[in-house]
CSV table of C-alpha atoms in Angstrom, one decimal:
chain,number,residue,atom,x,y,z
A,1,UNK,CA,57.7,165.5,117.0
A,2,UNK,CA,59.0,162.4,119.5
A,3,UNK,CA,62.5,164.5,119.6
A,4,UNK,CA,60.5,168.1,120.9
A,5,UNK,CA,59.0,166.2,123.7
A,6,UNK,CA,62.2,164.6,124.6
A,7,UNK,CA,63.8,167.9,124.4
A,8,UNK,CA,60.7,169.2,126.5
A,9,UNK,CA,60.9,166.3,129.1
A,10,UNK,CA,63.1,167.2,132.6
A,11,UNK,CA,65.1,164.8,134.9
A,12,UNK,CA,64.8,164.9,138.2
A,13,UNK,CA,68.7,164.7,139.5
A,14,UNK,CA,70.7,164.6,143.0
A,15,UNK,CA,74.3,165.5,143.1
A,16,UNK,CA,76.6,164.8,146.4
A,17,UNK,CA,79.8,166.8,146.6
A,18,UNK,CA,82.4,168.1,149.4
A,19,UNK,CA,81.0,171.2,147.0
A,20,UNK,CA,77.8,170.9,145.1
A,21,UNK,CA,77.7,174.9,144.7
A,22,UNK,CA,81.0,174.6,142.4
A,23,UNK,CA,79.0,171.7,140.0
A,24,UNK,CA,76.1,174.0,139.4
A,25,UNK,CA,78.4,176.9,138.9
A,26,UNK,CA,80.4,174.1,136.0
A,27,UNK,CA,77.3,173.6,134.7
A,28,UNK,CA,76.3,176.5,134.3
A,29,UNK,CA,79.4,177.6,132.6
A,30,UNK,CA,78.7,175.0,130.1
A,31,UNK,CA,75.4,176.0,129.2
A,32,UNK,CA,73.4,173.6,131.1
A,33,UNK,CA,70.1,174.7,132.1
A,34,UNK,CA,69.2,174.0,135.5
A,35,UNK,CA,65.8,174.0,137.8
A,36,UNK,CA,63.9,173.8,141.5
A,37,UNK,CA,67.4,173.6,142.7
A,38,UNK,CA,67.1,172.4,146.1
A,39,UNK,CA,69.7,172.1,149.2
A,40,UNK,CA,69.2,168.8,150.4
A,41,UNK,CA,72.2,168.9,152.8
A,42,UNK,CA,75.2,170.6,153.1
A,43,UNK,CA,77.0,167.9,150.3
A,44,UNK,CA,73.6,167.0,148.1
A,45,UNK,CA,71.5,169.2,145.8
A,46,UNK,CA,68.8,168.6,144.3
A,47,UNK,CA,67.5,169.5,140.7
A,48,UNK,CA,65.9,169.2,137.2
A,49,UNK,CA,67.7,169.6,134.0
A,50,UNK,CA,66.4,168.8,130.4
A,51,UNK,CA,66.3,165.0,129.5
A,52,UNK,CA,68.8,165.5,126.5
A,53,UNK,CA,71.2,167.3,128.8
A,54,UNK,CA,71.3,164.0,131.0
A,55,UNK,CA,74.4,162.8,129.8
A,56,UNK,CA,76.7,166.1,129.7
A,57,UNK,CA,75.7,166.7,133.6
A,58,UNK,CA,76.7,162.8,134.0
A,59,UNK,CA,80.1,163.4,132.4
A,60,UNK,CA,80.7,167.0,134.3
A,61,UNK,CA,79.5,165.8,137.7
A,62,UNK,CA,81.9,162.5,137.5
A,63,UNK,CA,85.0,164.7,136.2
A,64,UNK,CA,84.3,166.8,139.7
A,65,UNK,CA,84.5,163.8,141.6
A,66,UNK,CA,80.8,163.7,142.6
A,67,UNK,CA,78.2,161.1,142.5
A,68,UNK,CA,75.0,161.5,140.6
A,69,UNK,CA,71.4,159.7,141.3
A,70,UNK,CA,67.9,160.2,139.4
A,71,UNK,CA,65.2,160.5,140.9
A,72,UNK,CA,62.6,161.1,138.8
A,73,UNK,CA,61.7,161.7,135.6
A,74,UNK,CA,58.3,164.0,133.9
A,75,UNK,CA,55.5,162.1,132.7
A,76,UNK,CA,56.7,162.5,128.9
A,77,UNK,CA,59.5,160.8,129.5
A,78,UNK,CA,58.4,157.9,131.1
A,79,UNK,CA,55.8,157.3,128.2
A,80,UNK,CA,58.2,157.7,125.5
A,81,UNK,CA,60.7,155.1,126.8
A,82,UNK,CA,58.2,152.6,127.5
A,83,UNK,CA,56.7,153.2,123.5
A,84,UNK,CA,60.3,152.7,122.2
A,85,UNK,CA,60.8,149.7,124.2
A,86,UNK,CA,57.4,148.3,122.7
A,87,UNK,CA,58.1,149.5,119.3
A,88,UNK,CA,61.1,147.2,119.4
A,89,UNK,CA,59.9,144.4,120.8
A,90,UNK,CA,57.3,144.8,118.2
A,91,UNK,CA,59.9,145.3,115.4
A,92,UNK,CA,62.0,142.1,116.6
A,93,UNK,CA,58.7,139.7,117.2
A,94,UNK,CA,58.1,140.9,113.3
A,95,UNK,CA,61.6,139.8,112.6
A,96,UNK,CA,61.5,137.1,113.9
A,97,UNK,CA,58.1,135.7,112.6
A,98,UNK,CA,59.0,137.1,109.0
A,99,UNK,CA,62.5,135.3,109.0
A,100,UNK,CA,60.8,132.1,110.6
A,101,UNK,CA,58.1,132.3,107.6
A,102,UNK,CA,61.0,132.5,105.0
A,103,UNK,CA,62.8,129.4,106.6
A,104,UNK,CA,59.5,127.2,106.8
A,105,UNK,CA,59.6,127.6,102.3
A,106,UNK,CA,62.6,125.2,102.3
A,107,UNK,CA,63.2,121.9,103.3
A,108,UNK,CA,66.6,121.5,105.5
A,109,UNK,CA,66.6,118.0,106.5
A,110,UNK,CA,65.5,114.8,104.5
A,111,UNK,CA,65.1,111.5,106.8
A,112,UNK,CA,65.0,108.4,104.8
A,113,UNK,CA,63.8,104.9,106.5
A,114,UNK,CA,64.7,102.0,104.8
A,115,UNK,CA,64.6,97.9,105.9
A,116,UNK,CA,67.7,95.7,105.2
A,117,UNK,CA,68.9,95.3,102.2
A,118,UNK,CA,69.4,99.3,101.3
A,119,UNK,CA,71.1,101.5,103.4
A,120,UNK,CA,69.9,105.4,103.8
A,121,UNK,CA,73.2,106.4,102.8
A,122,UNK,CA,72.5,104.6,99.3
A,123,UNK,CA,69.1,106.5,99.3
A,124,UNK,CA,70.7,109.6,100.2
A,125,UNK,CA,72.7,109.6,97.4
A,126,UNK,CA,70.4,108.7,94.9
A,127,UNK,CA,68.5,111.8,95.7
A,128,UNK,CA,71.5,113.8,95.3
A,129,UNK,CA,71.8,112.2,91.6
A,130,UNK,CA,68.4,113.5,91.1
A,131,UNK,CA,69.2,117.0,92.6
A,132,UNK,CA,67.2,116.4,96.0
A,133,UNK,CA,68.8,117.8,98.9
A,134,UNK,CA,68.0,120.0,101.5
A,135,UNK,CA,68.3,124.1,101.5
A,136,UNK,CA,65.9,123.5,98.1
A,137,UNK,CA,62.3,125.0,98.1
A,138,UNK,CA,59.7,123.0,99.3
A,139,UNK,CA,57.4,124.3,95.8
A,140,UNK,CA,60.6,122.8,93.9
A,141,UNK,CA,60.0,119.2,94.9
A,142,UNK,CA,57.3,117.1,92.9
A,143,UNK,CA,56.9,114.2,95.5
A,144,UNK,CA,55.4,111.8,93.2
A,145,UNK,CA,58.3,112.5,90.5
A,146,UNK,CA,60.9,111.7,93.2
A,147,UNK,CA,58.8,108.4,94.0
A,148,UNK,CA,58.9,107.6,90.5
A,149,UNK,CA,62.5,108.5,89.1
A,150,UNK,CA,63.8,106.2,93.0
A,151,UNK,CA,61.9,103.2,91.9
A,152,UNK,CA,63.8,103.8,88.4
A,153,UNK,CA,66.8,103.9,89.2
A,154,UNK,CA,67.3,101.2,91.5
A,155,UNK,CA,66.7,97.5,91.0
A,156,UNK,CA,66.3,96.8,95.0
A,157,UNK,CA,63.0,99.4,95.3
A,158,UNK,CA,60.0,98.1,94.8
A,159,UNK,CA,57.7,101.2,96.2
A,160,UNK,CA,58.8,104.3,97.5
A,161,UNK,CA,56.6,106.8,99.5
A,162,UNK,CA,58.0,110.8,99.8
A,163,UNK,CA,55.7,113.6,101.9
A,164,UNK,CA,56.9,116.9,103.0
A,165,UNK,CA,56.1,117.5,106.8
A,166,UNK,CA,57.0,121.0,108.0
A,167,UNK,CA,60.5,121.2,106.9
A,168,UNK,CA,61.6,117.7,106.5
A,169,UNK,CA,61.5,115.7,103.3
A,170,UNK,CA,60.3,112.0,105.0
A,171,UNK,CA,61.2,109.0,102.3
A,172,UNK,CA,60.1,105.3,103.5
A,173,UNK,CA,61.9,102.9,100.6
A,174,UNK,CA,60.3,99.3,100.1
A,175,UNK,CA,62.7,96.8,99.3
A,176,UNK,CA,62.1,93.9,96.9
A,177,UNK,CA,62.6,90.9,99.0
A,178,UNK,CA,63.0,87.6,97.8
A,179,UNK,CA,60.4,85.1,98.9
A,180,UNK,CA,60.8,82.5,101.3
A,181,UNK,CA,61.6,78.9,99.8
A,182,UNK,CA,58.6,76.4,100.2
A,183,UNK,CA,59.1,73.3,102.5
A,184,UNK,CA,60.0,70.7,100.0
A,185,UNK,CA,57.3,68.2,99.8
A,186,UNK,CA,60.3,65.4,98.9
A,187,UNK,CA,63.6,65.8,98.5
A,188,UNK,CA,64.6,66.5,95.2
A,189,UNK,CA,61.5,67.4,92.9
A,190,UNK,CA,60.5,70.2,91.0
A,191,UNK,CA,57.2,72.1,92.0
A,192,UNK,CA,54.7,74.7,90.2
A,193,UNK,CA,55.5,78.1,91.4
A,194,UNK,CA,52.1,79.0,90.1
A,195,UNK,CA,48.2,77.9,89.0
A,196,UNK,CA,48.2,77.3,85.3
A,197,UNK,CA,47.1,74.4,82.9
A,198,UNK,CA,49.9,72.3,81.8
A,199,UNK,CA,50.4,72.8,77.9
A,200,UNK,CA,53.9,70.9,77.4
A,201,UNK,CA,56.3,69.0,79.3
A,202,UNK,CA,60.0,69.4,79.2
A,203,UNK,CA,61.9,66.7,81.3
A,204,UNK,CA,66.0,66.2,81.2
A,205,UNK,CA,65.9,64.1,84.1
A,206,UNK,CA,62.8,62.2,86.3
A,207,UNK,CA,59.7,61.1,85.2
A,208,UNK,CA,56.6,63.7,84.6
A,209,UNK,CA,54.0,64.2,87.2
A,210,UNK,CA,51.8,65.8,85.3
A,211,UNK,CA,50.3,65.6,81.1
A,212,UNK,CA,49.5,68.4,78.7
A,213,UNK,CA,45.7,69.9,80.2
A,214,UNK,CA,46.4,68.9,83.7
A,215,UNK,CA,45.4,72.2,85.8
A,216,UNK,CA,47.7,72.6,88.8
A,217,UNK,CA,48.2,74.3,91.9
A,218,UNK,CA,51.0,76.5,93.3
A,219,UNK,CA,52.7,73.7,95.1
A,220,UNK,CA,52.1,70.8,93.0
A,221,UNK,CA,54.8,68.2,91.9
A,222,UNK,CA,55.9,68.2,88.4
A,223,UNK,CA,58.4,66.1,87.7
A,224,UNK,CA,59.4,63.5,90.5
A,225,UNK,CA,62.6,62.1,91.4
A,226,UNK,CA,62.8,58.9,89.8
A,227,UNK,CA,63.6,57.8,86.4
A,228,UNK,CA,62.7,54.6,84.6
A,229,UNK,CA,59.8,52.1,84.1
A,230,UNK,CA,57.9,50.4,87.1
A,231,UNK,CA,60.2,48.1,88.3
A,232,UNK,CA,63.7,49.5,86.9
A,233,UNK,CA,63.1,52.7,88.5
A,234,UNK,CA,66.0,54.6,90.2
A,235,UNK,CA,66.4,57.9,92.2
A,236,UNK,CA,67.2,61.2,90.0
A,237,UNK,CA,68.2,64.6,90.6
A,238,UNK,CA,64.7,65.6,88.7
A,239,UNK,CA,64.8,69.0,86.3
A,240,UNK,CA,63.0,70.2,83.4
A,241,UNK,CA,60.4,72.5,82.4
A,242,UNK,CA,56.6,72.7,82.3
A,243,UNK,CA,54.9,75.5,79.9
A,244,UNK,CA,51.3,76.5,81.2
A,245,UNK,CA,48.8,78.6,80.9
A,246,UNK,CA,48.6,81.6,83.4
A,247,UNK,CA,46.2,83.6,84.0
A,248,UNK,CA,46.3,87.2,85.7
A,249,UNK,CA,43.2,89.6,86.2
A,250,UNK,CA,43.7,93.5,85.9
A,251,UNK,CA,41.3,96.2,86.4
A,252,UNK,CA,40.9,100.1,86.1
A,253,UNK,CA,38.4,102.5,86.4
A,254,UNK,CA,37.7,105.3,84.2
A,255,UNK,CA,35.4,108.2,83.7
A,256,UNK,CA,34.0,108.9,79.7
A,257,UNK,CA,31.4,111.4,80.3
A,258,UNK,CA,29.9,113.9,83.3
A,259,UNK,CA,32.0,116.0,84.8
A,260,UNK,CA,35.2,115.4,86.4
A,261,UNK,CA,36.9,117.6,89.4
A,262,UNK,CA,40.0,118.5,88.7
A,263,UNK,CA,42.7,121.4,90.4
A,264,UNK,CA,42.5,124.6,88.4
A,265,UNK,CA,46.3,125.4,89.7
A,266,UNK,CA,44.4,128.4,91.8
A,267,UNK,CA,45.2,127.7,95.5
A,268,UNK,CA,45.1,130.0,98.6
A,269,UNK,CA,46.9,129.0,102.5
A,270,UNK,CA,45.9,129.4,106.1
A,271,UNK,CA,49.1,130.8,108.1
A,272,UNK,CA,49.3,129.8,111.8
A,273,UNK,CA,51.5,129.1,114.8
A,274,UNK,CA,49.8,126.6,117.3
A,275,UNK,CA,51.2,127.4,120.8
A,276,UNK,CA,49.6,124.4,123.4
A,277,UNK,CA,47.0,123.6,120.6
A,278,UNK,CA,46.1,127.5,120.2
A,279,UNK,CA,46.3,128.1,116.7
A,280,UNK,CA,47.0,132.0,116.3
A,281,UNK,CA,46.7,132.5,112.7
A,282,UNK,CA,49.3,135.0,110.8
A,283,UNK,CA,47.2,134.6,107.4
A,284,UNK,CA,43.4,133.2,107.0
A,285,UNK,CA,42.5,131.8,103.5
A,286,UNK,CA,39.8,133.5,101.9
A,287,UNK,CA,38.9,129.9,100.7
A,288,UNK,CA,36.1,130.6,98.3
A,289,UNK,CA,36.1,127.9,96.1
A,290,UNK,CA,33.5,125.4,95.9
A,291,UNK,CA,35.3,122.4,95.7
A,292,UNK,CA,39.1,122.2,96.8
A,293,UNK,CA,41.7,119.6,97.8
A,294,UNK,CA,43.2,120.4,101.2
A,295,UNK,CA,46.3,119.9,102.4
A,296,UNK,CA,48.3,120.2,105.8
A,297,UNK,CA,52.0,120.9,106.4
A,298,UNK,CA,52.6,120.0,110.2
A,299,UNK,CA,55.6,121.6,111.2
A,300,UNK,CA,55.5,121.8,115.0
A,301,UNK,CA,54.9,125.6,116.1
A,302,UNK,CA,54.5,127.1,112.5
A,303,UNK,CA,52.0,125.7,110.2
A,304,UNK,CA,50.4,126.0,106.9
A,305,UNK,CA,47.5,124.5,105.1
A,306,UNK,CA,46.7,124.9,101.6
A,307,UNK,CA,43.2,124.4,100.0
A,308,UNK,CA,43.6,123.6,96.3
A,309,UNK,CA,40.7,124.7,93.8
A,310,UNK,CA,39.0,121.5,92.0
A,311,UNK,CA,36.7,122.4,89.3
A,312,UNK,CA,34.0,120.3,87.1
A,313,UNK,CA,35.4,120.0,83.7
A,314,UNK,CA,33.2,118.3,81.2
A,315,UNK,CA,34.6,114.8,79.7
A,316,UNK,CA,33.0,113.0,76.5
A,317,UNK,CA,35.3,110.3,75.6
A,318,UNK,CA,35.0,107.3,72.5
A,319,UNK,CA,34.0,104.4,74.9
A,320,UNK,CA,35.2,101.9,71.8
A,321,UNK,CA,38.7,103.8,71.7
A,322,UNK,CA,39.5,104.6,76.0
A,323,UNK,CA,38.5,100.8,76.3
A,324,UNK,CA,41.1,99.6,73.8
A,325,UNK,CA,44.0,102.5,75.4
A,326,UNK,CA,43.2,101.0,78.8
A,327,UNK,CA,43.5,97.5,77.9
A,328,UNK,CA,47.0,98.3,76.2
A,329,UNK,CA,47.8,99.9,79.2
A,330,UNK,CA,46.9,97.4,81.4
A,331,UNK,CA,48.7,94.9,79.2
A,332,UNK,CA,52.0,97.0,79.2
A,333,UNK,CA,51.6,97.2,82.9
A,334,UNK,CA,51.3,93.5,83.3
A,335,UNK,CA,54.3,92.5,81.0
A,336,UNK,CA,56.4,94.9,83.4
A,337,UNK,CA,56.4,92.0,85.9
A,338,UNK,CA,56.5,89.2,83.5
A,339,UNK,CA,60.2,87.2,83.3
A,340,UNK,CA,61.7,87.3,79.7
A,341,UNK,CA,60.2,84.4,78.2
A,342,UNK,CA,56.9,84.8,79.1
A,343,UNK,CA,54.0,85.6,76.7
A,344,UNK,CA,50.8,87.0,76.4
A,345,UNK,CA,48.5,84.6,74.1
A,346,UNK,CA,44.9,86.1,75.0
A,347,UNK,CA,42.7,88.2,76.8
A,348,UNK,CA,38.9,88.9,78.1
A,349,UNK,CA,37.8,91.9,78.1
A,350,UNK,CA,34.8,92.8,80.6
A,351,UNK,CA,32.9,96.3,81.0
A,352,UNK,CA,31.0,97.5,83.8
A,353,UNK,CA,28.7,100.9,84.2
A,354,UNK,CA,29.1,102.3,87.8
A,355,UNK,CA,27.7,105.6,87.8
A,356,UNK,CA,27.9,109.2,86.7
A,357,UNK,CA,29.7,108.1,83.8
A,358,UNK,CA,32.5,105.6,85.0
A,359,UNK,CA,33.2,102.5,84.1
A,360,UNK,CA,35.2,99.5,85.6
A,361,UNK,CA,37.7,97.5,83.0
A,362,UNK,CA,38.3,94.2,84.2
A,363,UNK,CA,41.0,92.0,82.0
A,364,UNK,CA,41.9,88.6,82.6
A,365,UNK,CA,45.4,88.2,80.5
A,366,UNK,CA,46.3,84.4,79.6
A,367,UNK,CA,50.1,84.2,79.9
A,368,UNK,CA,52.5,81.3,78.4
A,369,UNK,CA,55.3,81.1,81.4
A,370,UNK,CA,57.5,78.0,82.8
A,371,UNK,CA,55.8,77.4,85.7
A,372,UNK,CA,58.2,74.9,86.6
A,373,UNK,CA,60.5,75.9,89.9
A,374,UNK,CA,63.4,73.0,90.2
A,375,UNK,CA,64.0,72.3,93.8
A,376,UNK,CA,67.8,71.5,95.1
């Protein structure tokens, strides 16, 4: 249909010429369909031809040496050029938006931001080792499991903390740092690193501070630098080892009965480029769930949020038998962070009822541990 109206269309066309009566005549001879031939001057004439004829009376009229000029064009014509410049703009701007959606799926840089000790090279390739890296999709990466297996595999992380914004995979690393020495109190003594009450006294050199049921604080001498009885005393490089009592409080809390949210794995996404802090939105969420979890994906121009569907599922757990798993867990938790030769001799146990069926576990673990910390 588009090619009849171009075929119908007409070109308005002037030809100069030492002879413009010998172009027509070529013209003519070829087969080319002229109208409203006009006789501007003795070199120019004026006329229409058919649009699709446009470039055959270009060729002829330059191989006869003459020079050719339009002038016009019908109504048709003009419309149909304009349309098939908009229908590829329109075509392109689709391109372009769908090949920019595509892109916005993967992550294609990852910037790490360490303190000191670690370097981002070192993080870097510790990802790698756990097939992170970017060109992967961004639905591919479980940010808490690459949290978790980073603070496994290396002895110098203490926390790590991974997000996805727009199309970078942002990991801040938290290194263990060793604390600063305390100000020695006297030269040469041995302090408690911690509170605890003293339960036996090791000494291989210096005289005790402290007796079995002394409490102490973090700070405290325990063994000083002198050897001997009063008056045959002499000055000692002091060391030894003091076993106390610790004590460290844990908590968690928990829900046994009610209902609890949780995602159903159903999830829909607003789509939208934000031009000046004009959001023009390339997909709405239909977003009809009750209770959802939302989440935003900043990427500059093209963004993306995704609402994720919570639902109440209905919980009626032993309150005798969760207890007893969270204080085990608690406990495994704790011993994590003990040194080797400490050990857990007791525990309280204490239960609280917040509300809608949660509770609040509070332990207080009694550790065996040197507290001892020998000063040089």
């Amino acid at each position: 249909m588009i090619l009849d109206k171009l075929k119908a269309g007409k070109i308005t066309i002037e030809v100069s010429s030492l002879m413009p009566e010998k172009i027509l005549n070529i013209l003519w001879h070829n087969g080319i369909y002229t109208s409203n031939i006009t006789k501007v001057n003795i070199t120019t004439v004026r006329f229409q031809v058919p649009f699709m004829e446009y470039k055959d009376v270009q060729h002829l009229v330059k191989k006869s040496k003459g020079k050719i000029r339009v002038i016009g064009k019908s109504d048709i014509i003009v419309l149909l050029i304009l349309m098939k410049r908009k229908i590829s703009l329109c075509i392109g701007g689709g391109v372009f938006l769908l090949s920019l959606y595509l892109l916005s799926n993967y992550i294609w840089a990852i910037d790490i931001e360490t303190k000191n000790n670690l370097s981002p090279f070192e993080v870097r390739q510790e990802l790698i080792s756990i097939g992170i890296k970017p060109g992967l999709k961004k639905e591919d990466i479980n940010v808490y499991n690459v949290e978790k297996k980073l603070e496994d595999l290396s002895s110098e992380i203490m926390w790590v903390r991974a997000r996805i914004e727009g199309s970078t995979l942002k990991v801040v690393v938290e290194e263990k740092v060793n604390p600063p020495s305390r100000n020695k109190v006297m030269p040469e003594q041995v302090l408690a690193k911690m509170d605890g009450e003293v339960k036996r006294v090791f000494t291989f050199s210096g005289n005790s501070a402290v007796v079995p049921g002394d409490i102490v604080k973090a700070g405290d001498v325990l063994i000083l630098p002198i050897q001997g009885k009063e008056g045959f005393e002499k000055e000692v490089k002091p060391s030894g080892s003091v076993i106390a009592n610790t004590f460290y409080e844990k908590s968690m809390e928990l829900q046994i009965s009610g209902k609890k949210l949780e995602r159903t794995g159903k999830k829909d996404s607003d789509i939208y480029l934000n031009f000046w802090n004009k959001k023009i939105y390339l997909k709405k969420a239909i977003n009809d769930f009750e209770s959802y979890d939302k989440i935003e994906e900043n990427g500059g121009v093209f963004n993306k949020i995704i609402y994720f569907e919570r639902a109440g599922k209905n919980i009626n757990l032993d309150r005798d038998s969760t207890i007893k798993e969270s204080v085990e867990k608690l406990q495994r938790s704790l011993e994590k962070n003990l040194i080797n030769d400490a050990k857990i001799i007791d525990n309280k146990v204490s239960v609280e009822d917040i509300e809608n069926g949660k509770i609040r576990i509070k332990v207080v673990f009694t550790v065996e541990q040197d507290i001892a910390e020998n000063i040089s």
